[in-house]
Coordinates of C-alpha atoms in Angstrom, one line a residue:
M1 CA -47.6 86.3 58.9
P2 CA -44.0 84.9 58.6
V3 CA -41.9 85.8 55.6
N4 CA -40.3 82.9 53.6
P5 CA -36.6 83.1 52.8
P6 CA -35.7 83.9 49.2
A7 CA -35.4 80.7 47.0
Q8 CA -31.9 79.7 45.9
D9 CA -31.0 79.4 42.2
L10 CA -31.8 75.8 41.1
T11 CA -28.9 75.7 38.7
A12 CA -26.3 76.3 41.4
I13 CA -27.8 73.6 43.5
L14 CA -27.7 71.1 40.7
A15 CA -24.1 72.1 39.9
N16 CA -23.1 71.5 43.5
I17 CA -24.6 68.1 43.6
Q18 CA -22.9 67.1 40.4
R19 CA -19.5 68.2 41.7
Q20 CA -20.1 66.0 44.7
L21 CA -20.9 63.1 42.6
Q22 CA -17.7 63.6 40.5
E23 CA -15.5 63.7 43.6
Q24 CA -17.1 60.5 44.8
Q25 CA -16.4 58.8 41.5
Q26 CA -12.8 59.9 41.6
E27 CA -12.4 58.4 45.1
M28 CA -13.9 55.1 44.0
T29 CA -11.6 55.0 41.0
L30 CA -8.5 55.5 43.2
I31 CA -9.7 52.7 45.5
R32 CA -10.1 50.4 42.5
E33 CA -6.6 51.0 41.2
Q34 CA -5.1 50.5 44.6
L35 CA -6.9 47.1 44.9
A36 CA -5.8 46.2 41.5
Q37 CA -2.1 47.0 42.3
Q38 CA -2.3 44.8 45.4
N39 CA -3.6 41.8 43.5
Q40 CA -0.8 42.1 40.8
G41 CA 2.7 40.7 41.1
P42 CA 5.3 42.3 43.4
R43 CA 4.0 45.2 45.3
V44 CA 5.3 48.7 44.7
Q45 CA 5.7 51.2 47.3
E46 CA 2.2 52.7 47.8
V47 CA 1.8 56.4 47.1
P48 CA -0.7 58.2 49.4
P49 CA -3.6 59.7 47.4
P50 CA -3.6 63.5 47.2
A51 CA -5.6 65.3 49.7
Q52 CA -9.0 66.0 48.6
P53 CA -10.6 69.4 49.3
V54 CA -13.4 69.3 51.8
P55 CA -16.6 70.3 50.2
P56 CA -18.3 73.3 51.7
A57 CA -21.5 72.7 53.7
V58 CA -24.5 72.6 51.7
P59 CA -27.2 74.9 53.1
P60 CA -30.6 73.3 53.6
V61 CA -32.8 73.2 50.7
Q62 CA -36.0 75.0 51.0
P63 CA -39.0 73.2 49.7
I64 CA -39.7 74.0 46.1
P65 CA -43.2 74.6 45.0
P66 CA -44.6 71.9 42.7
V67 CA -43.4 73.4 39.4
A68 CA -42.0 71.2 36.7
P69 CA -38.5 72.5 36.3
Q70 CA -36.7 72.5 32.9
V71 CA -33.5 70.7 33.6
P72 CA -30.9 71.4 30.8
N73 CA -28.9 68.5 29.2
I74 CA -25.4 68.7 31.0
P75 CA -22.7 67.1 29.0
P76 CA -20.5 64.6 30.9
V77 CA -17.3 66.1 32.4
A78 CA -14.0 64.4 31.5
Q79 CA -12.4 62.9 34.5
P80 CA -8.9 64.0 35.1
E81 CA -6.2 61.2 34.8
V82 CA -4.7 60.4 38.1
R83 CA -0.9 59.6 38.0
Q84 CA 0.9 58.0 40.7
E85 CA 4.3 59.3 41.3
I86 CA 6.9 56.6 42.2
P87 CA 9.8 57.8 44.3
R88 CA 13.3 57.5 42.8
N89 CA 14.6 55.1 45.4
A90 CA 11.8 52.6 45.0
E91 CA 12.7 49.3 43.5
V92 CA 10.9 48.6 40.2
P93 CA 10.3 44.8 39.5
V94 CA 11.9 43.8 36.2
A95 CA 10.5 40.9 34.2
P96 CA 12.9 37.8 33.9
A97 CA 14.7 37.6 30.5
E98 CA 13.9 34.7 28.3
V99 CA 16.8 32.2 28.4
Q100 CA 17.5 30.7 24.9
M101 CA 18.2 27.0 25.0
Q102 CA 21.1 26.0 22.8
P103 CA 20.5 22.7 20.9
Q104 CA 22.6 20.0 22.5
P105 CA 24.5 17.5 20.3
V106 CA 22.7 14.1 20.0
R107 CA 24.6 11.3 21.7
E108 CA 25.6 8.4 19.5
D109 CA 23.9 5.8 21.7
L110 CA 20.6 7.7 21.5
L111 CA 20.9 8.2 17.7
Y112 CA 21.6 4.5 17.4
E113 CA 18.4 3.6 19.3
R114 CA 16.3 5.9 17.2
F115 CA 17.8 4.6 14.0
R116 CA 17.5 0.9 15.1
R117 CA 13.7 1.4 15.9
M118 CA 13.2 2.5 12.3
K119 CA 14.3 -1.0 11.1
A120 CA 16.3 0.4 8.2
P121 CA 17.3 -2.1 5.5
E122 CA 20.9 -3.3 5.2
F123 CA 23.1 -3.2 2.1
E124 CA 25.7 -5.8 1.5
G125 CA 27.2 -4.4 -1.7
P126 CA 26.2 -6.5 -4.8
I127 CA 27.0 -4.8 -8.1
D128 CA 23.3 -4.4 -8.9
P129 CA 22.1 -1.0 -9.7
I130 CA 18.5 -1.9 -9.1
A131 CA 19.2 -3.2 -5.5
A132 CA 21.5 -0.2 -4.8
D133 CA 18.9 2.3 -6.1
N134 CA 16.1 0.7 -4.0
W135 CA 18.3 0.7 -0.8
L136 CA 19.3 4.4 -1.4
I137 CA 15.6 5.4 -1.8
D138 CA 14.5 3.6 1.4
M139 CA 17.3 5.0 3.3
Q140 CA 16.6 8.5 2.1
V141 CA 12.9 8.2 3.3
I142 CA 14.0 7.0 6.8
L143 CA 16.6 9.8 7.3
D144 CA 14.3 12.5 6.1
F145 CA 11.6 11.3 8.6
M146 CA 14.1 11.3 11.5
R147 CA 15.1 14.9 10.7
L148 CA 18.8 14.4 11.1
T149 CA 21.7 16.7 10.2
E150 CA 24.0 16.0 7.3
Q151 CA 26.7 14.3 9.4
E152 CA 24.1 12.2 11.2
K153 CA 22.7 11.0 8.0
V154 CA 26.0 9.8 6.8
L155 CA 26.7 8.2 10.2
C156 CA 23.4 6.2 10.2
A157 CA 23.7 5.3 6.5
S158 CA 27.3 4.0 6.9
F159 CA 26.1 1.9 9.9
A160 CA 23.7 0.0 7.5
L161 CA 26.5 -1.1 5.2
K162 CA 27.5 -4.7 5.6
K163 CA 30.1 -7.2 4.1
D164 CA 31.4 -5.9 0.8
A165 CA 29.8 -2.5 1.2
R166 CA 31.5 -2.2 4.6
H167 CA 34.9 -2.7 3.0
W168 CA 34.1 -0.2 0.4
W169 CA 33.3 2.4 3.0
I170 CA 36.6 1.7 4.8
T171 CA 38.4 2.6 1.7
V172 CA 36.4 5.9 1.5
Q173 CA 37.4 6.6 5.1
M174 CA 41.0 6.2 4.2
R175 CA 41.1 8.7 1.4
R176 CA 38.7 11.5 2.8
N177 CA 37.3 12.9 6.1
V178 CA 33.9 11.3 6.5
L179 CA 33.1 13.3 9.8
T180 CA 32.6 16.4 7.7
M181 CA 31.0 14.7 4.7
S182 CA 27.6 15.9 3.6
W183 CA 24.7 13.5 2.5
R184 CA 25.2 14.8 -1.0
D185 CA 28.8 13.7 -1.0
F186 CA 27.8 10.3 0.3
V187 CA 25.3 9.8 -2.4
D188 CA 27.9 10.7 -5.1
E189 CA 30.4 8.3 -3.7
F190 CA 27.8 5.6 -3.5
R191 CA 26.6 6.0 -7.1
A192 CA 30.2 6.2 -8.4
M193 CA 30.8 2.8 -6.9
Y194 CA 27.4 1.0 -7.7
Y195 CA 26.3 2.9 -10.9
N196 CA 29.4 2.5 -13.1
K197 CA 29.2 2.8 -16.8
E198 CA 29.5 -0.9 -17.7
V199 CA 26.6 -1.9 -15.5
L200 CA 24.4 1.0 -16.7
A201 CA 25.0 0.0 -20.3
A202 CA 23.9 -3.5 -19.5
Q203 CA 20.7 -2.1 -17.9
Q204 CA 20.0 -0.1 -21.0
D205 CA 20.3 -3.1 -23.2
E206 CA 18.0 -5.0 -20.9
L207 CA 15.4 -2.2 -21.0
T208 CA 15.3 -2.1 -24.7
S209 CA 14.9 -5.9 -25.0
F210 CA 12.7 -6.5 -21.9
T211 CA 9.5 -8.6 -22.5
Q212 CA 6.8 -9.6 -20.1
G213 CA 7.1 -13.3 -20.7
S214 CA 5.3 -15.3 -18.0
M215 CA 5.1 -12.4 -15.4
T216 CA 1.9 -10.7 -14.6
V217 CA 1.3 -7.1 -15.8
M218 CA 2.1 -5.6 -12.4
E219 CA 5.4 -7.6 -12.0
A220 CA 6.5 -6.6 -15.5
V221 CA 5.6 -3.0 -14.9
K222 CA 7.5 -3.0 -11.6
K223 CA 10.6 -4.4 -13.4
F224 CA 10.2 -1.9 -16.2
E225 CA 10.0 1.0 -13.8
Q226 CA 13.2 0.0 -12.1
L227 CA 15.1 -0.2 -15.4
A228 CA 13.7 3.1 -16.7
R229 CA 14.7 4.9 -13.5
L230 CA 18.4 3.8 -14.1
C231 CA 18.2 4.8 -17.8
P232 CA 16.8 8.4 -17.8
N233 CA 18.7 9.1 -21.2
L234 CA 16.6 6.4 -23.1
I235 CA 13.2 7.8 -21.9
T236 CA 13.1 11.4 -22.6
N237 CA 9.3 11.9 -22.5
E238 CA 6.0 10.2 -21.8
T239 CA 5.4 9.0 -25.4
E240 CA 8.8 7.2 -25.6
K241 CA 8.0 5.4 -22.3
V242 CA 4.5 4.3 -23.5
R243 CA 6.2 2.9 -26.8
L244 CA 8.7 0.9 -24.8
M245 CA 5.9 -0.5 -22.5
M246 CA 3.7 -1.5 -25.4
K247 CA 6.8 -3.4 -26.7
M248 CA 7.2 -5.0 -23.3
F249 CA 3.6 -6.5 -23.0
R250 CA 2.7 -9.9 -24.5
T251 CA 1.1 -10.0 -27.9
D252 CA -2.4 -10.8 -26.7
I253 CA -2.3 -8.0 -24.1
A254 CA -0.6 -5.5 -26.5
R255 CA -3.3 -6.2 -29.1
Q256 CA -6.1 -5.3 -26.8
V257 CA -4.2 -2.2 -25.4
S258 CA -3.7 -0.8 -28.8
A259 CA -7.1 -1.6 -30.1
G260 CA -9.7 1.1 -30.6
N261 CA -9.6 4.5 -32.0
S262 CA -7.9 6.2 -29.1
P263 CA -4.8 4.3 -28.0
P264 CA -3.3 5.2 -24.6
V265 CA -1.1 8.3 -24.4
T266 CA 0.0 8.2 -20.8
V267 CA 1.6 5.5 -18.8
S268 CA -1.2 5.3 -16.3
D269 CA -3.7 4.7 -19.1
C270 CA -1.6 2.0 -20.6
I271 CA -1.2 0.1 -17.4
E272 CA -5.0 0.5 -16.5
I273 CA -6.0 -1.0 -20.0
A274 CA -3.3 -3.8 -19.8
L275 CA -4.7 -4.8 -16.4
R276 CA -8.2 -5.1 -17.7
A277 CA -7.0 -7.0 -20.7
E278 CA -5.1 -9.4 -18.6
Y279 CA -8.2 -10.0 -16.4
W280 CA -10.4 -11.0 -19.3
I281 CA -7.7 -13.1 -20.9
N282 CA -7.3 -15.1 -17.7
R283 CA -11.0 -15.5 -17.3
D284 CA -11.2 -16.8 -20.9
K285 CA -8.3 -19.4 -20.0
E286 CA -10.0 -20.5 -16.9
A287 CA -13.3 -21.1 -18.7
R288 CA -11.5 -23.2 -21.4
A289 CA -9.6 -25.1 -18.9
Q290 CA -12.8 -25.9 -17.0
F291 CA -14.5 -27.0 -20.2
C292 CA -11.6 -29.3 -21.1
Q293 CA -11.6 -30.7 -17.6
S294 CA -15.3 -31.5 -17.7
K295 CA -14.9 -33.2 -21.0
K296 CA -12.1 -35.4 -19.6
E297 CA -14.2 -36.2 -16.6
E298 CA -17.1 -37.2 -18.9
K299 CA -14.9 -39.5 -21.0
A300 CA -13.5 -41.1 -17.9
L301 CA -16.9 -41.6 -16.4
A302 CA -18.2 -43.2 -19.6
K303 CA -15.3 -45.5 -19.8
T304 CA -15.8 -46.6 -16.2
N305 CA -19.6 -47.3 -16.8
Q306 CA -18.7 -49.3 -20.0
S307 CA -16.2 -51.5 -18.1
R308 CA -18.6 -52.0 -15.2
Q309 CA -21.4 -53.0 -17.6
S310 CA -19.1 -55.5 -19.4
T311 CA -18.0 -56.9 -16.0
E312 CA -21.7 -57.4 -15.0
A313 CA -22.6 -59.0 -18.4
K314 CA -20.0 -61.8 -18.1
P315 CA -21.6 -63.8 -15.2
Q316 CA -24.9 -63.7 -17.0
A317 CA -23.4 -65.1 -20.2
Q318 CA -21.6 -67.8 -18.3
A319 CA -24.8 -68.8 -16.5
S320 CA -26.7 -69.2 -19.8
T321 CA -23.9 -71.3 -21.4
P322 CA -23.7 -74.9 -19.8
N323 CA -20.2 -75.4 -21.0
A324 CA -19.1 -72.3 -19.3
Q325 CA -19.4 -73.8 -15.9
G326 CA -15.9 -75.0 -14.8
P327 CA -13.2 -76.7 -16.8
R328 CA -14.0 -79.0 -19.9
Q329 CA -14.3 -82.8 -18.9
P330 CA -13.6 -85.7 -21.2
G331 CA -16.5 -87.5 -22.6
K332 CA -18.8 -84.5 -22.4
N333 CA -20.0 -82.2 -25.2
K334 CA -19.7 -85.0 -27.8
R335 CA -22.0 -86.0 -30.7
K336 CA -24.8 -88.4 -29.7
G337 CA -24.8 -91.9 -31.1
N338 CA -21.0 -92.3 -31.2
F339 CA -20.8 -94.8 -28.5
N340 CA -20.7 -98.6 -28.9
N341 CA -22.5 -101.2 -26.8
Q342 CA -19.8 -101.1 -24.0
G343 CA -20.2 -97.3 -23.8
Q344 CA -17.0 -96.5 -25.5
Q345 CA -16.6 -93.7 -27.9
R346 CA -16.3 -94.6 -31.5
N347 CA -13.5 -93.2 -33.5
F348 CA -15.7 -91.7 -36.3
P349 CA -14.7 -88.3 -37.4
Q350 CA -17.2 -85.5 -36.8
K351 CA -18.8 -83.8 -39.6
R352 CA -17.8 -80.1 -40.1
N353 CA -20.2 -77.6 -41.5
N354 CA -17.6 -75.8 -43.5
Q355 CA -18.5 -75.0 -47.1
G356 CA -14.9 -73.9 -47.9
N357 CA -13.8 -77.6 -47.6
E358 CA -15.8 -78.8 -50.6
R359 CA -12.7 -78.7 -52.8
N360 CA -10.8 -80.9 -50.4
K361 CA -13.4 -83.6 -50.7
N362 CA -12.3 -84.2 -54.4
T363 CA -8.5 -84.3 -53.6
I364 CA -6.3 -87.1 -52.6
T365 CA -2.7 -87.2 -51.4
C366 CA -0.6 -89.4 -53.6
S367 CA 2.8 -88.7 -52.0
P368 CA 4.0 -86.5 -49.2
G369 CA 3.8 -82.9 -50.4
Y370 CA 1.9 -83.7 -53.6
T371 CA -2.0 -83.4 -53.8
R372 CA -4.2 -83.9 -56.8
R373 CA -7.9 -84.3 -57.6
S374 CA -9.4 -87.8 -57.3
I375 CA -10.9 -87.6 -60.8
D376 CA -7.3 -87.2 -62.2
C377 CA -6.1 -90.3 -60.5
P378 CA -6.2 -93.4 -62.7
G379 CA -6.5 -95.9 -59.7

């Protein structure tokens, strides 16, 4: 009977198999790293992998009887980090440095084209603080939108000056260097010219005495805001502004705005109530105007109908009256029986049915200009 060889230790066999698996995993890891380096950027001189020890020959495993072995839980073994040594003479690729672009100065022709497309308003230079303030506000909005430098703002704003304003700018160029002028300096020069004390004093007087008149509420509010913007020393708070605005409105509108237990406190509330009051006042005026117009039309129509009826009644009256047909002929419309045998008319006076002439029957004329009763006459 043959004798079986002694069974090897099961733990040693499992440890040997695990070592082989780890070596294969290391080889696969190296292969992946080499492939990744080949796919990335410039190639670096390849370093040959270290020589791996040849694993010893595994003896043949004898068949194990069918016994359920108890395999212990083996913790994972940390894989050693593989470092690739780069020779000193190898060229290491360097990332290109970022080149900072310096801002180039804007050419004047390009700046002119941009400014021209904005359709900026021109200023001709009348001594009118309201017009000057409106132009300055519009120009400030355009220049801020274009995102220009201080000197470019001055250059564009000076280009929009025309006529008298252009002559004023020439005098400014003669006494200071405008190439280094800031936008704040330009605004100060502009206001010193067109916001003088005499004109501002006149604007203050106009603000205190300004009334709505025949303007609408929105037109009056716009004018009021322009005057108030030029006179900030007169309007120090919201209450003072509401007071001046109430004084500006017409009496019929101001009466409705101030009516009620809670008069307006802010300017927006005052304007809102004034607009509603103006709407209903205009509606009332339109209703009264339509009523008066309808009455006039009714009177004109009644007069036309009356004249038409009188015109139609005249032919009927003429047809019923025989003497109304044509002109009057001699010998007609005379009393009957006043003709002689030859057909000639007798010269007998016709009788008159006038009771007021009874007194004249008893009077006679004795001499021209003298008349007396017949009973008083002796003859």
